[in-house]
Amino acid sequence: MDILAVVELIIGLVIGFSGKNIYKTSPQLGGFMIGGLLSTILVITFVAASPVWIPVAAFIGGGLVGALIAGPLYMIIVVLTSSLFGGLVGVIAGFFLTQQGITRMVVEGIFNFSTDITPVQLMMMLVFGVAFGAASLRFDEFMTMASTGFLGAFILTTGAARLFTPMTALFTDSIFLVFFWAGVGTAGTIFQNQTERD
C-alpha cells in the first residue's frame, strides 16, 4: 500500500473540511499535519527505496517542527496557506493562457507535475499567490476557509489518484480529477462556512 497516498487522503480530508477550525482552535495540529506531509513528500521524493520507517519518522519529525512554529506564527501560516492556494489558481490560469483555452490540454497539465512550468505560469503563480496572501490579511476567515478547502481537496485528490489508479481507470482521467478536486474543494469550503455559522 502507498503510505504517502494514505497520508494525503487523511490529511486532505481533515484540512479540506476542518482547516479553519484547526487553525483557529489548535494551530499546532494544523502545523503538525502540514509539516509532516511536506517532510514525507521530500523524503519519498529524494530518498530512493527507503524502508517504511523512514517516511514515518520524517512525518513525525516534520510534524513536530510544524507544530512548534504554528502556534506563534498563526497569521503567517494563514497568509502562506492563502498564498499557496493563490499559486495553485495562478498555475491553472497560466495553463489556460498557454494552452489557448483548450480544455483537455489544460486539465491534463494541472495534475501533471512533470510538465515544465513556463514563464507565463510562473508569473501567474506569483501574482495570484501575492494577491491571495494580501487578501488573507483583510479577509482572513473567508480566505482560510477557501484556501484550506481547496488545498485540502488538492492533497486528497492527489492521494486518491495515487491510491485508486490501479483499481479504476477513472482516476487516470484528468478531467475527472479536476472536477473531483473542484467538487471536494467547494464542499469543504461550504462545510466549513456552515460549521462556522453554527
PDB file of C-alpha atoms in Angstrom:
ATOM      1  CA  MET A   1       0.000   0.000   0.000  1.00  0.00           C
ATOM      2  CA  ASP A   2       1.222   3.503  -0.839  1.00  0.00           C
ATOM      3  CA  ILE A   3       1.841   5.150   2.554  1.00  0.00           C
ATOM      4  CA  LEU A   4       2.079   8.662   1.117  1.00  0.00           C
ATOM      5  CA  ALA A   5      -1.277   8.237  -0.643  1.00  0.00           C
ATOM      6  CA  VAL A   6      -2.985   7.204   2.604  1.00  0.00           C
ATOM      7  CA  VAL A   7      -1.395  10.143   4.452  1.00  0.00           C
ATOM      8  CA  GLU A   8      -2.532  12.509   1.694  1.00  0.00           C
ATOM      9  CA  LEU A   9      -6.085  11.151   1.833  1.00  0.00           C
ATOM     10  CA  ILE A  10      -6.376  11.584   5.593  1.00  0.00           C
ATOM     11  CA  ILE A  11      -4.693  14.986   5.804  1.00  0.00           C
ATOM     12  CA  GLY A  12      -6.503  16.284   2.720  1.00  0.00           C
ATOM     13  CA  LEU A  13      -9.858  15.268   4.174  1.00  0.00           C
ATOM     14  CA  VAL A  14      -9.152  16.806   7.589  1.00  0.00           C
ATOM     15  CA  ILE A  15      -7.716  20.072   6.221  1.00  0.00           C
ATOM     16  CA  GLY A  16     -10.322  20.376   3.480  1.00  0.00           C
ATOM     17  CA  PHE A  17     -13.291  20.081   5.832  1.00  0.00           C
ATOM     18  CA  SER A  18     -11.899  21.381   9.142  1.00  0.00           C
ATOM     19  CA  GLY A  19      -8.943  23.566   8.180  1.00  0.00           C
ATOM     20  CA  LYS A  20     -10.246  26.829   9.571  1.00  0.00           C
ATOM     21  CA  ASN A  21     -11.328  25.279  12.859  1.00  0.00           C
ATOM     22  CA  ILE A  22      -7.965  23.543  13.221  1.00  0.00           C
ATOM     23  CA  TYR A  23      -6.013  26.741  12.515  1.00  0.00           C
ATOM     24  CA  LYS A  24      -8.234  28.712  14.880  1.00  0.00           C
ATOM     25  CA  THR A  25      -8.534  26.323  17.842  1.00  0.00           C
ATOM     26  CA  SER A  26      -5.392  24.200  17.516  1.00  0.00           C
ATOM     27  CA  PRO A  27      -2.857  25.664  15.065  1.00  0.00           C
ATOM     28  CA  GLN A  28      -0.257  23.198  16.357  1.00  0.00           C
ATOM     29  CA  LEU A  29      -2.322  20.296  14.972  1.00  0.00           C
ATOM     30  CA  GLY A  30      -2.544  22.000  11.577  1.00  0.00           C
ATOM     31  CA  GLY A  31       1.197  22.687  11.678  1.00  0.00           C
ATOM     32  CA  PHE A  32       1.868  19.066  12.603  1.00  0.00           C
ATOM     33  CA  MET A  33      -0.163  17.736   9.650  1.00  0.00           C
ATOM     34  CA  ILE A  34       1.275  20.150   7.065  1.00  0.00           C
ATOM     35  CA  GLY A  35       4.848  19.818   8.352  1.00  0.00           C
ATOM     36  CA  GLY A  36       4.554  16.049   8.445  1.00  0.00           C
ATOM     37  CA  LEU A  37       3.133  15.856   4.936  1.00  0.00           C
ATOM     38  CA  LEU A  38       5.781  18.153   3.431  1.00  0.00           C
ATOM     39  CA  SER A  39       8.661  16.261   5.064  1.00  0.00           C
ATOM     40  CA  THR A  40       7.200  12.898   3.972  1.00  0.00           C
ATOM     41  CA  ILE A  41       6.892  14.117   0.371  1.00  0.00           C
ATOM     42  CA  LEU A  42      10.511  15.350   0.441  1.00  0.00           C
ATOM     43  CA  VAL A  43      11.827  12.067   1.844  1.00  0.00           C
ATOM     44  CA  ILE A  44       9.882   9.895  -0.594  1.00  0.00           C
ATOM     45  CA  THR A  45      10.964  12.121  -3.492  1.00  0.00           C
ATOM     46  CA  PHE A  46      14.674  12.297  -2.681  1.00  0.00           C
ATOM     47  CA  VAL A  47      15.448   9.089  -0.730  1.00  0.00           C
ATOM     48  CA  ALA A  48      15.335   6.178  -3.146  1.00  0.00           C
ATOM     49  CA  ALA A  49      13.963   2.808  -1.976  1.00  0.00           C
ATOM     50  CA  SER A  50      13.613   3.888   1.653  1.00  0.00           C
ATOM     51  CA  PRO A  51      12.206   1.418   4.211  1.00  0.00           C
ATOM     52  CA  VAL A  52       8.746   2.108   5.634  1.00  0.00           C
ATOM     53  CA  TRP A  53      10.020   3.567   8.909  1.00  0.00           C
ATOM     54  CA  ILE A  54      11.885   6.445   7.185  1.00  0.00           C
ATOM     55  CA  PRO A  55       8.754   8.205   5.796  1.00  0.00           C
ATOM     56  CA  VAL A  56       7.014   7.601   9.141  1.00  0.00           C
ATOM     57  CA  ALA A  57       9.948   9.145  11.021  1.00  0.00           C
ATOM     58  CA  ALA A  58      10.010  12.029   8.544  1.00  0.00           C
ATOM     59  CA  PHE A  59       6.306  12.627   9.088  1.00  0.00           C
ATOM     60  CA  ILE A  60       6.713  12.706  12.871  1.00  0.00           C
ATOM     61  CA  GLY A  61       9.851  14.873  12.750  1.00  0.00           C
ATOM     62  CA  GLY A  62       8.441  17.333  10.227  1.00  0.00           C
ATOM     63  CA  GLY A  63       5.146  17.379  12.079  1.00  0.00           C
ATOM     64  CA  LEU A  64       6.819  18.289  15.366  1.00  0.00           C
ATOM     65  CA  VAL A  65       8.704  21.148  13.699  1.00  0.00           C
ATOM     66  CA  GLY A  66       5.467  22.343  12.077  1.00  0.00           C
ATOM     67  CA  ALA A  67       3.646  22.177  15.412  1.00  0.00           C
ATOM     68  CA  LEU A  68       6.362  24.197  17.149  1.00  0.00           C
ATOM     69  CA  ILE A  69       6.228  27.071  14.676  1.00  0.00           C
ATOM     70  CA  ALA A  70       2.464  27.030  14.040  1.00  0.00           C
ATOM     71  CA  GLY A  71       1.340  28.460  17.391  1.00  0.00           C
ATOM     72  CA  PRO A  72       3.303  31.715  17.475  1.00  0.00           C
ATOM     73  CA  LEU A  73       3.148  32.161  13.694  1.00  0.00           C
ATOM     74  CA  TYR A  74      -0.610  31.653  13.198  1.00  0.00           C
ATOM     75  CA  MET A  75      -1.177  34.665  10.925  1.00  0.00           C
ATOM     76  CA  ILE A  76       1.897  33.863   8.847  1.00  0.00           C
ATOM     77  CA  ILE A  77       0.542  30.350   8.280  1.00  0.00           C
ATOM     78  CA  VAL A  78      -2.827  31.791   7.216  1.00  0.00           C
ATOM     79  CA  VAL A  79      -1.062  34.077   4.722  1.00  0.00           C
ATOM     80  CA  LEU A  80       1.135  31.219   3.447  1.00  0.00           C
ATOM     81  CA  THR A  81      -1.842  28.889   3.051  1.00  0.00           C
ATOM     82  CA  SER A  82      -3.729  31.555   1.105  1.00  0.00           C
ATOM     83  CA  SER A  83      -0.624  32.230  -0.982  1.00  0.00           C
ATOM     84  CA  LEU A  84      -0.310  28.524  -1.805  1.00  0.00           C
ATOM     85  CA  PHE A  85      -3.947  28.466  -2.880  1.00  0.00           C
ATOM     86  CA  GLY A  86      -3.332  31.582  -4.980  1.00  0.00           C
ATOM     87  CA  GLY A  87      -0.284  29.952  -6.528  1.00  0.00           C
ATOM     88  CA  LEU A  88      -2.355  26.902  -7.460  1.00  0.00           C
ATOM     89  CA  VAL A  89      -5.010  29.148  -9.042  1.00  0.00           C
ATOM     90  CA  GLY A  90      -2.227  31.012 -10.852  1.00  0.00           C
ATOM     91  CA  VAL A  91      -0.787  27.803 -12.299  1.00  0.00           C
ATOM     92  CA  ILE A  92      -4.251  26.828 -13.549  1.00  0.00           C
ATOM     93  CA  ALA A  93      -4.757  30.294 -15.052  1.00  0.00           C
ATOM     94  CA  GLY A  94      -1.326  30.006 -16.663  1.00  0.00           C
ATOM     95  CA  PHE A  95      -2.321  26.711 -18.265  1.00  0.00           C
ATOM     96  CA  PHE A  96      -5.402  28.401 -19.721  1.00  0.00           C
ATOM     97  CA  LEU A  97      -3.253  31.166 -21.186  1.00  0.00           C
ATOM     98  CA  THR A  98      -0.506  28.936 -22.556  1.00  0.00           C
ATOM     99  CA  GLN A  99      -2.863  26.306 -23.971  1.00  0.00           C
ATOM    100  CA  GLN A 100      -5.163  28.878 -25.584  1.00  0.00           C
ATOM    101  CA  GLY A 101      -8.070  27.603 -23.514  1.00  0.00           C
ATOM    102  CA  ILE A 102      -8.046  24.081 -24.966  1.00  0.00           C
ATOM    103  CA  THR A 103      -9.816  22.334 -22.093  1.00  0.00           C
ATOM    104  CA  ARG A 104      -8.364  18.836 -22.486  1.00  0.00           C
ATOM    105  CA  MET A 105      -4.779  20.130 -22.611  1.00  0.00           C
ATOM    106  CA  VAL A 106      -5.403  22.453 -19.662  1.00  0.00           C
ATOM    107  CA  VAL A 107      -6.801  19.819 -17.335  1.00  0.00           C
ATOM    108  CA  GLU A 108      -4.194  17.258 -18.324  1.00  0.00           C
ATOM    109  CA  GLY A 109      -1.489  19.705 -17.317  1.00  0.00           C
ATOM    110  CA  ILE A 110      -2.918  20.633 -13.917  1.00  0.00           C
ATOM    111  CA  PHE A 111      -2.153  17.306 -12.224  1.00  0.00           C
ATOM    112  CA  ASN A 112       0.906  16.548 -14.352  1.00  0.00           C
ATOM    113  CA  PHE A 113       3.811  17.832 -12.275  1.00  0.00           C
ATOM    114  CA  SER A 114       6.366  16.591 -14.792  1.00  0.00           C
ATOM    115  CA  THR A 115       5.222  19.375 -17.103  1.00  0.00           C
ATOM    116  CA  ASP A 116       7.736  22.218 -17.197  1.00  0.00           C
ATOM    117  CA  ILE A 117       6.430  25.446 -15.678  1.00  0.00           C
ATOM    118  CA  THR A 118       6.516  28.148 -18.342  1.00  0.00           C
ATOM    119  CA  PRO A 119       7.401  31.773 -17.551  1.00  0.00           C
ATOM    120  CA  VAL A 120       3.733  32.745 -18.008  1.00  0.00           C
ATOM    121  CA  GLN A 121       2.624  30.119 -15.493  1.00  0.00           C
ATOM    122  CA  LEU A 122       5.341  31.179 -13.049  1.00  0.00           C
ATOM    123  CA  MET A 123       4.298  34.819 -13.341  1.00  0.00           C
ATOM    124  CA  MET A 124       0.623  33.957 -12.818  1.00  0.00           C
ATOM    125  CA  MET A 125       1.525  31.766  -9.855  1.00  0.00           C
ATOM    126  CA  LEU A 126       3.442  34.635  -8.222  1.00  0.00           C
ATOM    127  CA  VAL A 127       0.766  37.248  -8.983  1.00  0.00           C
ATOM    128  CA  PHE A 128      -2.104  35.136  -7.648  1.00  0.00           C
ATOM    129  CA  GLY A 129      -0.035  33.944  -4.690  1.00  0.00           C
ATOM    130  CA  VAL A 130       0.767  37.515  -3.607  1.00  0.00           C
ATOM    131  CA  ALA A 131      -2.824  38.670  -4.261  1.00  0.00           C
ATOM    132  CA  PHE A 132      -4.400  35.844  -2.256  1.00  0.00           C
ATOM    133  CA  GLY A 133      -1.851  36.281   0.543  1.00  0.00           C
ATOM    134  CA  ALA A 134      -2.636  40.008   0.731  1.00  0.00           C
ATOM    135  CA  ALA A 135      -6.381  39.315   0.670  1.00  0.00           C
ATOM    136  CA  SER A 136      -5.992  36.994   3.657  1.00  0.00           C
ATOM    137  CA  LEU A 137      -4.790  39.941   5.760  1.00  0.00           C
ATOM    138  CA  ARG A 138      -8.135  41.668   5.234  1.00  0.00           C
ATOM    139  CA  PHE A 139     -10.467  38.685   4.816  1.00  0.00           C
ATOM    140  CA  ASP A 140      -8.660  36.114   6.940  1.00  0.00           C
ATOM    141  CA  GLU A 141     -11.707  33.990   7.844  1.00  0.00           C
ATOM    142  CA  PHE A 142     -13.020  33.580   4.285  1.00  0.00           C
ATOM    143  CA  MET A 143      -9.550  33.107   2.788  1.00  0.00           C
ATOM    144  CA  THR A 144      -8.697  30.499   5.423  1.00  0.00           C
ATOM    145  CA  MET A 145     -11.880  28.541   4.642  1.00  0.00           C
ATOM    146  CA  ALA A 146     -11.380  28.753   0.870  1.00  0.00           C
ATOM    147  CA  SER A 147      -7.650  28.056   0.887  1.00  0.00           C
ATOM    148  CA  THR A 148      -7.849  25.104   3.294  1.00  0.00           C
ATOM    149  CA  GLY A 149     -10.934  23.783   1.483  1.00  0.00           C
ATOM    150  CA  PHE A 150      -9.274  23.738  -1.930  1.00  0.00           C
ATOM    151  CA  LEU A 151      -5.735  22.892  -0.799  1.00  0.00           C
ATOM    152  CA  GLY A 152      -7.100  20.037   1.300  1.00  0.00           C
ATOM    153  CA  ALA A 153      -9.084  18.885  -1.725  1.00  0.00           C
ATOM    154  CA  PHE A 154      -5.934  19.052  -3.869  1.00  0.00           C
ATOM    155  CA  ILE A 155      -3.994  16.942  -1.356  1.00  0.00           C
ATOM    156  CA  LEU A 156      -6.899  14.477  -1.131  1.00  0.00           C
ATOM    157  CA  THR A 157      -7.232  14.287  -4.940  1.00  0.00           C
ATOM    158  CA  THR A 158      -3.506  13.651  -5.355  1.00  0.00           C
ATOM    159  CA  GLY A 159      -3.645  10.845  -2.782  1.00  0.00           C
ATOM    160  CA  ALA A 160      -6.797   9.358  -4.295  1.00  0.00           C
ATOM    161  CA  ALA A 161      -5.256   9.351  -7.769  1.00  0.00           C
ATOM    162  CA  ARG A 162      -2.115   7.667  -6.442  1.00  0.00           C
ATOM    163  CA  LEU A 163      -4.066   5.077  -4.418  1.00  0.00           C
ATOM    164  CA  PHE A 164      -7.013   4.260  -6.684  1.00  0.00           C
ATOM    165  CA  THR A 165      -5.427   4.405 -10.157  1.00  0.00           C
ATOM    166  CA  PRO A 166      -4.511   0.677 -10.068  1.00  0.00           C
ATOM    167  CA  MET A 167      -8.148  -0.148  -9.209  1.00  0.00           C
ATOM    168  CA  THR A 168     -10.042   2.060 -11.646  1.00  0.00           C
ATOM    169  CA  ALA A 169      -9.193   3.975 -14.791  1.00  0.00           C
ATOM    170  CA  LEU A 170     -11.430   6.823 -13.632  1.00  0.00           C
ATOM    171  CA  PHE A 171      -8.582   8.307 -11.584  1.00  0.00           C
ATOM    172  CA  THR A 172      -6.352   8.453 -14.650  1.00  0.00           C
ATOM    173  CA  ASP A 173      -8.790  10.798 -16.399  1.00  0.00           C
ATOM    174  CA  SER A 174      -7.533  14.363 -15.919  1.00  0.00           C
ATOM    175  CA  ILE A 175     -10.945  15.948 -16.483  1.00  0.00           C
ATOM    176  CA  PHE A 176     -12.479  13.736 -13.792  1.00  0.00           C
ATOM    177  CA  LEU A 177      -9.646  14.688 -11.407  1.00  0.00           C
ATOM    178  CA  VAL A 178     -10.214  18.419 -11.939  1.00  0.00           C
ATOM    179  CA  PHE A 179     -13.957  18.132 -11.366  1.00  0.00           C
ATOM    180  CA  PHE A 180     -13.365  15.858  -8.368  1.00  0.00           C
ATOM    181  CA  TRP A 181     -10.925  18.430  -6.901  1.00  0.00           C
ATOM    182  CA  ALA A 182     -13.288  21.346  -7.567  1.00  0.00           C
ATOM    183  CA  GLY A 183     -16.253  19.458  -6.093  1.00  0.00           C
ATOM    184  CA  VAL A 184     -14.412  18.392  -2.942  1.00  0.00           C
ATOM    185  CA  GLY A 185     -12.915  21.881  -2.526  1.00  0.00           C
ATOM    186  CA  THR A 186     -16.307  23.558  -2.868  1.00  0.00           C
ATOM    187  CA  ALA A 187     -17.915  21.059  -0.474  1.00  0.00           C
ATOM    188  CA  GLY A 188     -15.124  21.602   2.065  1.00  0.00           C
ATOM    189  CA  THR A 189     -15.433  25.388   1.891  1.00  0.00           C
ATOM    190  CA  ILE A 190     -19.227  25.273   2.248  1.00  0.00           C
ATOM    191  CA  PHE A 191     -18.986  22.785   5.124  1.00  0.00           C
ATOM    192  CA  GLN A 192     -16.505  24.989   6.969  1.00  0.00           C
ATOM    193  CA  ASN A 193     -18.722  28.028   6.415  1.00  0.00           C
ATOM    194  CA  GLN A 194     -21.777  26.207   7.753  1.00  0.00           C
ATOM    195  CA  THR A 195     -19.976  24.920  10.848  1.00  0.00           C
ATOM    196  CA  GLU A 196     -18.650  28.436  11.449  1.00  0.00           C
ATOM    197  CA  ARG A 197     -22.217  29.801  11.488  1.00  0.00           C
ATOM    198  CA  ASP A 198     -23.408  27.064  13.810  1.00  0.00           C
TER     199      ASP A 198
END
